[in-house]
CSV table of C-alpha atoms in Angstrom, one decimal:
chain,number,residue,atom,x,y,z
A,1,MET,CA,-2.5,9.9,27.0
A,2,ILE,CA,-5.0,10.0,24.2
A,3,PHE,CA,-5.1,6.6,22.4
A,4,GLU,CA,-6.9,5.3,19.3
A,5,SER,CA,-6.6,2.1,17.4
A,6,VAL,CA,-7.6,1.9,13.8
A,7,SER,CA,-8.2,-1.5,12.1
A,8,SER,CA,-8.0,-2.1,8.3
A,9,GLY,CA,-8.6,-5.7,7.7
A,10,GLY,CA,-6.0,-7.4,9.8
A,11,CYS,CA,-3.7,-4.3,10.0
A,12,ARG,CA,-3.6,-2.2,13.1
A,13,SER,CA,-2.6,1.5,13.3
A,14,TYR,CA,-2.3,3.5,16.5
A,15,LEU,CA,-2.6,7.1,17.4
A,16,VAL,CA,-0.8,8.2,20.6
A,17,GLY,CA,-1.4,11.8,21.7
A,18,CYS,CA,-0.6,14.1,24.6
A,19,GLU,CA,-3.7,15.7,26.0
A,20,ASP,CA,-1.8,18.6,27.5
A,21,THR,CA,0.1,19.7,24.5
A,22,CYS,CA,-2.0,18.3,21.6
A,23,ALA,CA,1.0,16.6,20.0
A,24,ALA,CA,0.6,13.2,18.6
A,25,ALA,CA,2.3,10.3,16.8
A,26,LEU,CA,0.7,7.9,14.3
A,27,ILE,CA,2.2,4.4,14.2
A,28,ASP,CA,2.0,2.1,11.2
A,29,PRO,CA,-0.6,4.1,9.2
A,30,GLU,CA,-2.3,2.3,6.3
A,31,LEU,CA,-2.9,4.1,2.9
A,32,SER,CA,-6.7,3.5,2.7
A,33,GLN,CA,-7.3,5.1,6.2
A,34,ILE,CA,-5.7,8.5,5.6
A,35,ASP,CA,-9.0,10.5,6.0
A,36,ARG,CA,-9.8,8.5,9.2
A,37,TYR,CA,-6.5,9.4,10.8
A,38,LYS,CA,-7.0,13.0,10.1
A,39,ALA,CA,-10.5,12.9,11.4
A,40,LEU,CA,-9.4,11.3,14.6
A,41,ALA,CA,-6.7,13.9,15.1
A,42,ALA,CA,-9.2,16.7,14.5
A,43,ARG,CA,-11.7,15.2,16.9
A,44,HIS,CA,-9.2,15.2,19.7
A,45,GLY,CA,-7.6,18.5,18.7
A,46,LEU,CA,-4.3,16.9,18.0
A,47,ARG,CA,-1.5,17.6,15.5
A,48,PHE,CA,0.7,14.8,14.2
A,49,ARG,CA,4.3,15.5,15.2
A,50,TYR,CA,5.6,12.1,14.0
A,51,LEU,CA,4.5,9.5,11.4
A,52,VAL,CA,6.1,6.2,12.4
A,53,ASP,CA,6.5,2.9,10.6
A,54,THR,CA,7.8,0.1,12.9
A,55,HIS,CA,9.3,-1.7,9.8
A,56,THR,CA,9.1,-2.0,6.1
A,57,HIS,CA,5.7,-3.6,5.5
A,58,ALA,CA,5.2,-6.4,3.0
A,59,ASP,CA,1.5,-6.9,3.3
A,60,HIS,CA,0.0,-3.4,3.1
A,61,PHE,CA,0.8,0.1,1.8
A,62,SER,CA,2.1,2.5,4.3
A,63,ALA,CA,0.6,6.0,4.4
A,64,THR,CA,3.5,7.8,6.1
A,65,ARG,CA,4.9,9.4,2.9
A,66,GLN,CA,1.5,10.6,1.8
A,67,LEU,CA,0.6,12.0,5.2
A,68,ALA,CA,4.0,13.6,5.5
A,69,SER,CA,3.4,15.6,2.3
A,70,GLN,CA,-0.1,16.6,3.5
A,71,LEU,CA,0.7,17.4,7.1
A,72,GLY,CA,4.4,18.5,7.1
A,73,ALA,CA,5.3,15.9,9.8
A,74,PRO,CA,8.5,13.8,9.5
A,75,VAL,CA,8.5,10.1,8.6
A,76,VAL,CA,10.2,8.1,11.3
A,77,MET,CA,11.8,4.6,10.9
A,78,HIS,CA,14.8,2.7,12.3
A,79,ARG,CA,18.2,3.6,10.9
A,80,ALA,CA,18.3,0.3,9.0
A,81,SER,CA,15.3,1.2,6.8
A,82,PRO,CA,16.1,1.3,3.1
A,83,ALA,CA,13.4,3.9,2.4
A,84,PRO,CA,15.0,7.1,1.0
A,85,PHE,CA,12.1,9.3,2.2
A,86,VAL,CA,12.6,8.7,5.9
A,87,ASP,CA,13.2,12.0,7.7
A,88,LEU,CA,14.2,10.8,11.1
A,89,ARG,CA,16.1,7.6,11.7
A,90,LEU,CA,16.2,6.0,15.1
A,91,GLU,CA,18.6,3.8,17.0
A,92,GLY,CA,17.6,1.5,19.7
A,93,GLY,CA,17.0,3.5,22.9
A,94,ASP,CA,16.2,6.8,21.1
A,95,LEU,CA,13.2,8.7,22.3
A,96,LEU,CA,10.5,10.6,20.4
A,97,VAL,CA,9.2,13.5,22.5
A,98,ILE,CA,5.4,13.9,22.1
A,99,GLY,CA,4.5,16.6,24.5
A,100,ARG,CA,4.7,15.1,27.9
A,101,LEU,CA,5.0,11.5,26.5
A,102,ARG,CA,8.2,9.7,25.7
A,103,LEU,CA,8.1,7.0,23.0
A,104,GLN,CA,11.2,4.9,23.2
A,105,ALA,CA,12.5,2.8,20.3
A,106,LEU,CA,13.7,-0.8,20.9
A,107,TYR,CA,15.6,-2.3,17.9
A,108,THR,CA,14.1,-5.7,17.2
A,109,PRO,CA,15.4,-7.2,13.9
A,110,GLY,CA,14.1,-10.5,12.7
A,111,HIS,CA,10.8,-10.1,10.9
A,112,THR,CA,12.7,-7.5,8.9
A,113,ASN,CA,16.2,-6.0,9.4
A,114,ASP,CA,14.6,-2.6,10.2
A,115,SER,CA,12.0,-3.7,12.7
A,116,MET,CA,11.6,-1.8,15.9
A,117,CYS,CA,9.2,-1.7,18.8
A,118,LEU,CA,8.0,1.4,20.6
A,119,CYS,CA,7.4,1.7,24.3
A,120,VAL,CA,5.3,4.4,26.0
A,121,GLU,CA,4.0,4.4,29.6
A,122,ASP,CA,2.1,1.1,30.1
A,123,ARG,CA,2.3,-0.3,26.6
A,124,VAL,CA,4.6,-1.4,23.8
A,125,PHE,CA,3.8,-1.3,20.0
A,126,THR,CA,5.4,-4.4,18.7
A,127,GLY,CA,4.9,-4.0,15.0
A,128,ASP,CA,5.3,-7.5,13.5
A,129,THR,CA,8.0,-8.6,16.0
A,130,LEU,CA,5.5,-10.0,18.5
A,131,LEU,CA,1.9,-10.7,17.7
A,132,ILE,CA,-0.9,-11.9,19.9
A,133,GLY,CA,-0.4,-15.7,19.9
A,134,ALA,CA,2.3,-15.6,17.3
A,135,THR,CA,5.3,-13.8,16.0
A,136,GLY,CA,6.3,-12.1,12.8
A,137,ARG,CA,7.3,-14.4,10.0
A,138,THR,CA,11.0,-14.5,8.9
A,139,ASP,CA,10.8,-15.8,5.3
A,140,LEU,CA,10.3,-12.4,3.6
A,141,PRO,CA,13.2,-10.2,2.3
A,142,SER,CA,15.7,-9.3,5.2
A,143,GLY,CA,13.9,-11.7,7.6
A,144,ASP,CA,16.2,-13.7,10.0
A,145,ALA,CA,14.9,-16.3,12.4
A,146,GLY,CA,18.0,-16.1,14.6
A,147,ALA,CA,17.8,-12.3,14.9
A,148,LEU,CA,14.1,-12.6,15.8
A,149,TYR,CA,14.9,-15.1,18.6
A,150,GLU,CA,17.4,-12.7,20.1
A,151,SER,CA,15.0,-9.7,19.7
A,152,LEU,CA,12.3,-11.6,21.5
A,153,PHE,CA,14.1,-13.5,24.2
A,154,ASP,CA,16.9,-11.0,24.9
A,155,GLY,CA,14.7,-7.9,24.3
A,156,VAL,CA,10.9,-7.6,24.1
A,157,LEU,CA,10.2,-10.5,26.5
A,158,LYS,CA,12.4,-9.0,29.2
A,159,LEU,CA,10.2,-5.9,29.4
A,160,ALA,CA,7.8,-5.6,32.4
A,161,PRO,CA,5.4,-8.5,32.4
A,162,GLU,CA,2.4,-6.2,32.8
A,163,LEU,CA,3.2,-4.2,29.7
A,164,LYS,CA,0.3,-4.3,27.2
A,165,ILE,CA,1.3,-5.2,23.7
A,166,PHE,CA,-0.3,-3.7,20.6
A,167,PRO,CA,0.8,-5.4,17.4
A,168,ALA,CA,0.7,-4.2,13.8
A,169,HIS,CA,-1.6,-7.1,12.9
A,170,GLU,CA,-4.5,-8.9,14.6
A,171,TYR,CA,-7.0,-11.0,12.7
A,172,LYS,CA,-9.2,-12.3,15.5
A,173,GLY,CA,-10.6,-9.0,16.9
A,174,ARG,CA,-8.4,-9.0,20.1
A,175,THR,CA,-7.4,-5.5,21.1
A,176,HIS,CA,-4.2,-6.3,23.0
A,177,SER,CA,-2.3,-8.7,25.2
A,178,THR,CA,0.5,-8.5,27.7
A,179,ILE,CA,4.1,-9.6,27.9
A,180,ALA,CA,3.1,-12.1,30.7
A,181,GLN,CA,0.2,-13.5,28.7
A,182,GLU,CA,2.4,-14.1,25.6
A,183,LEU,CA,5.1,-15.8,27.6
A,184,ALA,CA,2.5,-18.1,29.1
A,185,GLU,CA,0.2,-18.7,26.1
A,186,ASN,CA,2.0,-17.9,22.8
A,187,PRO,CA,2.9,-21.3,21.2
A,188,ARG,CA,5.9,-19.9,19.3
A,189,LEU,CA,7.4,-18.6,22.5
A,190,GLN,CA,7.4,-22.1,24.1
A,191,LYS,CA,10.4,-22.9,21.8
A,192,THR,CA,12.8,-21.3,24.2
A,193,GLU,CA,16.0,-22.9,22.8
A,194,ARG,CA,17.4,-20.9,19.9
A,195,GLY,CA,17.9,-23.8,17.5
A,196,ALA,CA,14.4,-25.2,18.1
A,197,PHE,CA,12.9,-21.7,17.6
A,198,ILE,CA,14.8,-21.2,14.3
A,199,ASP,CA,13.7,-24.7,13.1
A,200,MET,CA,10.1,-23.9,13.9
A,201,MET,CA,10.2,-20.5,12.1
A,202,GLN,CA,11.9,-22.0,9.0
A,203,SER,CA,9.2,-24.8,8.7
A,204,LEU,CA,6.1,-22.7,8.9
A,205,ASN,CA,5.4,-22.8,5.1
A,206,LEU,CA,3.2,-19.7,5.1
A,207,THR,CA,1.5,-18.4,2.0
A,208,MET,CA,2.9,-15.1,0.6
A,209,PRO,CA,0.9,-11.9,1.4
A,210,THR,CA,-1.2,-10.4,-1.3
A,211,HIS,CA,0.6,-7.7,-3.3
A,212,VAL,CA,3.9,-8.5,-1.5
A,213,THR,CA,6.1,-7.3,-4.3
A,214,GLU,CA,4.1,-4.1,-4.8
A,215,ALA,CA,4.0,-3.4,-1.1
A,216,LEU,CA,7.7,-3.9,-0.7
A,217,ARG,CA,8.5,-1.9,-3.8
A,218,THR,CA,6.4,1.1,-2.7
A,219,ASN,CA,7.2,1.0,1.0
A,220,MET,CA,10.9,0.8,0.4
A,221,SER,CA,11.1,3.4,-2.4
A,222,GLY,CA,8.2,5.7,-2.0
A,223,GLY,CA,7.0,4.7,-5.5
A,224,LYS,CA,3.3,4.7,-6.4
A,225,THR,CA,1.0,1.7,-6.1
A,226,VAL,CA,-0.9,0.6,-9.2
A,227,ALA,CA,-4.1,2.0,-7.6
A,228,GLN,CA,-2.4,5.4,-7.0
A,229,MET,CA,-1.3,5.5,-10.7
A,230,LEU,CA,-4.8,4.7,-11.9
A,231,SER,CA,-6.3,7.3,-9.5
A,232,ASP,CA,-3.8,10.0,-10.7
A,233,ALA,CA,-4.5,9.1,-14.3
A,234,ALA,CA,-8.3,9.1,-13.9
A,235,ALA,CA,-8.1,12.5,-12.3
A,236,SER,CA,-6.2,14.0,-15.3
A,237,VAL,CA,-8.4,12.7,-18.2
A,238,PRO,CA,-12.0,13.0,-19.4
A,239,PHE,CA,-14.1,9.9,-20.2
A,240,MET,CA,-16.7,9.0,-22.8
A,241,SER,CA,-19.6,6.8,-22.0
A,242,MET,CA,-20.2,3.6,-24.0
A,243,ALA,CA,-23.6,4.8,-25.1
A,244,GLN,CA,-22.1,8.1,-26.4
A,245,LEU,CA,-19.4,6.2,-28.4
A,246,LYS,CA,-22.0,3.9,-29.9
A,247,ALA,CA,-24.1,6.9,-30.9
A,248,ASN,CA,-21.1,8.7,-32.4
A,249,ILE,CA,-20.3,5.6,-34.5
A,250,GLU,CA,-23.9,5.3,-35.7
A,251,ASN,CA,-24.0,9.0,-36.6
A,252,GLY,CA,-20.7,8.7,-38.6
A,253,ARG,CA,-18.5,10.9,-36.4
A,254,ASP,CA,-14.9,10.8,-37.5
A,255,ASP,CA,-13.4,10.1,-34.1
A,256,VAL,CA,-10.4,7.8,-33.8
A,257,VAL,CA,-11.2,4.8,-31.6
A,258,LEU,CA,-7.9,3.5,-30.3
A,259,ASP,CA,-7.8,-0.1,-29.0
A,260,VAL,CA,-4.6,-0.5,-26.8
A,261,ARG,CA,-5.0,-4.2,-26.1
A,262,GLU,CA,-2.7,-6.9,-27.5
A,263,ARG,CA,-3.3,-8.2,-31.0
A,264,ASP,CA,-5.1,-11.5,-30.0
A,265,ALA,CA,-7.5,-9.6,-27.8
A,266,TYR,CA,-8.2,-7.0,-30.5
A,267,ASP,CA,-8.8,-9.7,-33.1
A,268,SER,CA,-11.3,-11.6,-30.8
A,269,GLY,CA,-13.6,-8.6,-31.0
A,270,HIS,CA,-13.3,-4.8,-31.1
A,271,VAL,CA,-15.3,-1.6,-31.5
A,272,PRO,CA,-16.2,-1.3,-35.2
A,273,GLY,CA,-13.6,0.8,-36.9
A,274,ALA,CA,-11.2,0.8,-34.0
A,275,PHE,CA,-7.5,1.3,-34.7
A,276,HIS,CA,-5.1,-1.1,-33.1
A,277,LEU,CA,-2.0,0.2,-31.3
A,278,PRO,CA,-0.8,-1.9,-28.3
A,279,ARG,CA,-0.1,0.0,-25.1
A,280,GLY,CA,3.4,-1.2,-25.0
A,281,GLN,CA,4.2,0.4,-28.3
A,282,LEU,CA,2.2,3.6,-27.8
A,283,GLU,CA,5.0,6.1,-27.1
A,284,LEU,CA,7.2,4.7,-29.9
A,285,ARG,CA,4.6,4.6,-32.7
A,286,VAL,CA,2.0,7.3,-31.8
A,287,ASN,CA,3.7,10.0,-34.0
A,288,GLU,CA,3.6,7.8,-37.0
A,289,GLU,CA,0.1,6.4,-36.5
A,290,LEU,CA,-1.8,9.4,-35.1
A,291,LYS,CA,-0.5,12.3,-37.2
A,292,ASP,CA,-3.1,14.8,-36.2
A,293,PRO,CA,-2.8,15.7,-32.5
A,294,THR,CA,-6.0,17.7,-32.5
A,295,ARG,CA,-8.3,14.9,-33.4
A,296,ARG,CA,-10.7,13.3,-30.9
A,297,ILE,CA,-9.2,9.9,-29.8
A,298,VAL,CA,-11.3,7.5,-27.8
A,299,VAL,CA,-9.0,5.0,-26.0
A,300,CYS,CA,-10.3,1.6,-25.0
A,301,CYS,CA,-9.0,-1.7,-23.5
A,302,GLU,CA,-10.5,-4.8,-21.9
A,303,PHE,CA,-11.4,-3.4,-18.5
A,304,GLY,CA,-10.9,0.3,-18.7
A,305,ARG,CA,-7.7,0.6,-16.6
A,306,ILE,CA,-4.9,0.4,-19.2
A,307,SER,CA,-6.9,2.7,-21.4
A,308,THR,CA,-7.0,5.3,-18.6
A,309,LEU,CA,-3.2,5.2,-18.3
A,310,ALA,CA,-2.8,5.3,-22.0
A,311,THR,CA,-5.1,8.3,-22.3
A,312,ALA,CA,-3.1,10.2,-19.6
A,313,THR,CA,0.1,9.4,-21.6
A,314,LEU,CA,-1.4,10.7,-24.8
A,315,ARG,CA,-2.6,13.9,-23.2
A,316,SER,CA,0.8,14.4,-21.6
A,317,MET,CA,2.3,14.1,-25.1
A,318,GLY,CA,0.0,16.8,-26.5
A,319,TYR,CA,-2.9,14.8,-27.8
A,320,SER,CA,-5.4,17.1,-26.1
A,321,GLY,CA,-8.4,15.4,-27.7
A,322,ALA,CA,-7.8,12.1,-26.1
A,323,VAL,CA,-10.5,10.6,-23.9
A,324,ALA,CA,-10.9,7.2,-22.2
A,325,LEU,CA,-13.8,5.0,-22.7
A,326,ASP,CA,-15.8,4.7,-19.4
A,327,GLY,CA,-15.7,0.9,-19.1
A,328,GLY,CA,-13.9,-1.6,-21.3
A,329,ILE,CA,-14.6,-4.0,-24.2
A,330,LYS,CA,-15.8,-6.5,-21.7
A,331,ALA,CA,-18.6,-4.1,-20.6
A,332,TRP,CA,-19.2,-3.2,-24.2
A,333,ARG,CA,-19.6,-6.8,-25.1
A,334,GLU,CA,-21.9,-7.5,-22.2
A,335,ALA,CA,-24.1,-4.5,-23.1
A,336,GLY,CA,-24.7,-6.1,-26.5
A,337,TYR,CA,-23.0,-3.4,-28.5
A,338,PRO,CA,-21.6,-4.3,-31.9
A,339,LEU,CA,-18.1,-5.9,-32.3
A,340,THR,CA,-15.9,-6.5,-35.3
A,341,ILE,CA,-14.0,-9.8,-35.3
A,342,GLY,CA,-10.5,-10.1,-36.8
A,343,GLU,CA,-8.0,-7.7,-38.1
A,344,GLU,CA,-9.6,-4.5,-39.5
A,345,ARG,CA,-6.6,-2.2,-40.3
């Protein structure tokens, strides 16, 4: 068995490959590591046959859908997953055939309703069901402390004591543990009575993961993250430097400078001569306010992100001369470039 672990902050992904057949599975891939996964597969001469998520992640962005579109491999999750883009849905006990390897699913709801663990040879990939020295939380959407208790004490913890566990998260640099070690040392597993375990899980008072709503939204639906939307927009529009815009204004060029911030931000200081049209009204008012679709339009906002999205929208609507200011009014202000205060037009 070829095995690789990839860390991304506290997130862990795993590559499992068959040396004889060059088939591989990728477990819990994270969006920022796509190039690394492909490089590892190339280094070992492997081809991904399956892209597996052990559950719907709430604390990072899954790469299964993007990798599936690039590599032509199916996305695999448990049958209970709400994601519409899943190609292969497993039940507990089902096997994934990876050359000479057999990856067996164990249904383990509790952290989420669609959680599963995956056993192969001497190890088990536990997702967020069982962590090293902890367990998955149960206070996120579809979490259930009672279900987690049953998944652990009637399922995972009855596996062979020597089995190595590889969780989807590890924040202290440990590579793995074993079932026996967790039974002996994991403080949450010392609550062996169901009621006591549930009480403990319901009183943890954990902070919410960063980007929890965005992560759930994208991982459940296949929608785009904000970063992906900005990246896609930036790839489809040209930009103008602040120095160039300043020079154009000084030379009297008749470009439209379009400020898409809200009124109070515009009034507090804007590029001289800038026309104000809030981003939220752009599509509805643009035909009335920008009557010549051939004119050069330089779009700006506070930090340069909303203006990038707005420029992409304008170009998709036929304003082929639209460009985004490279940087925002904050950077313009810090560069000491001129600003007009108050309503201009």
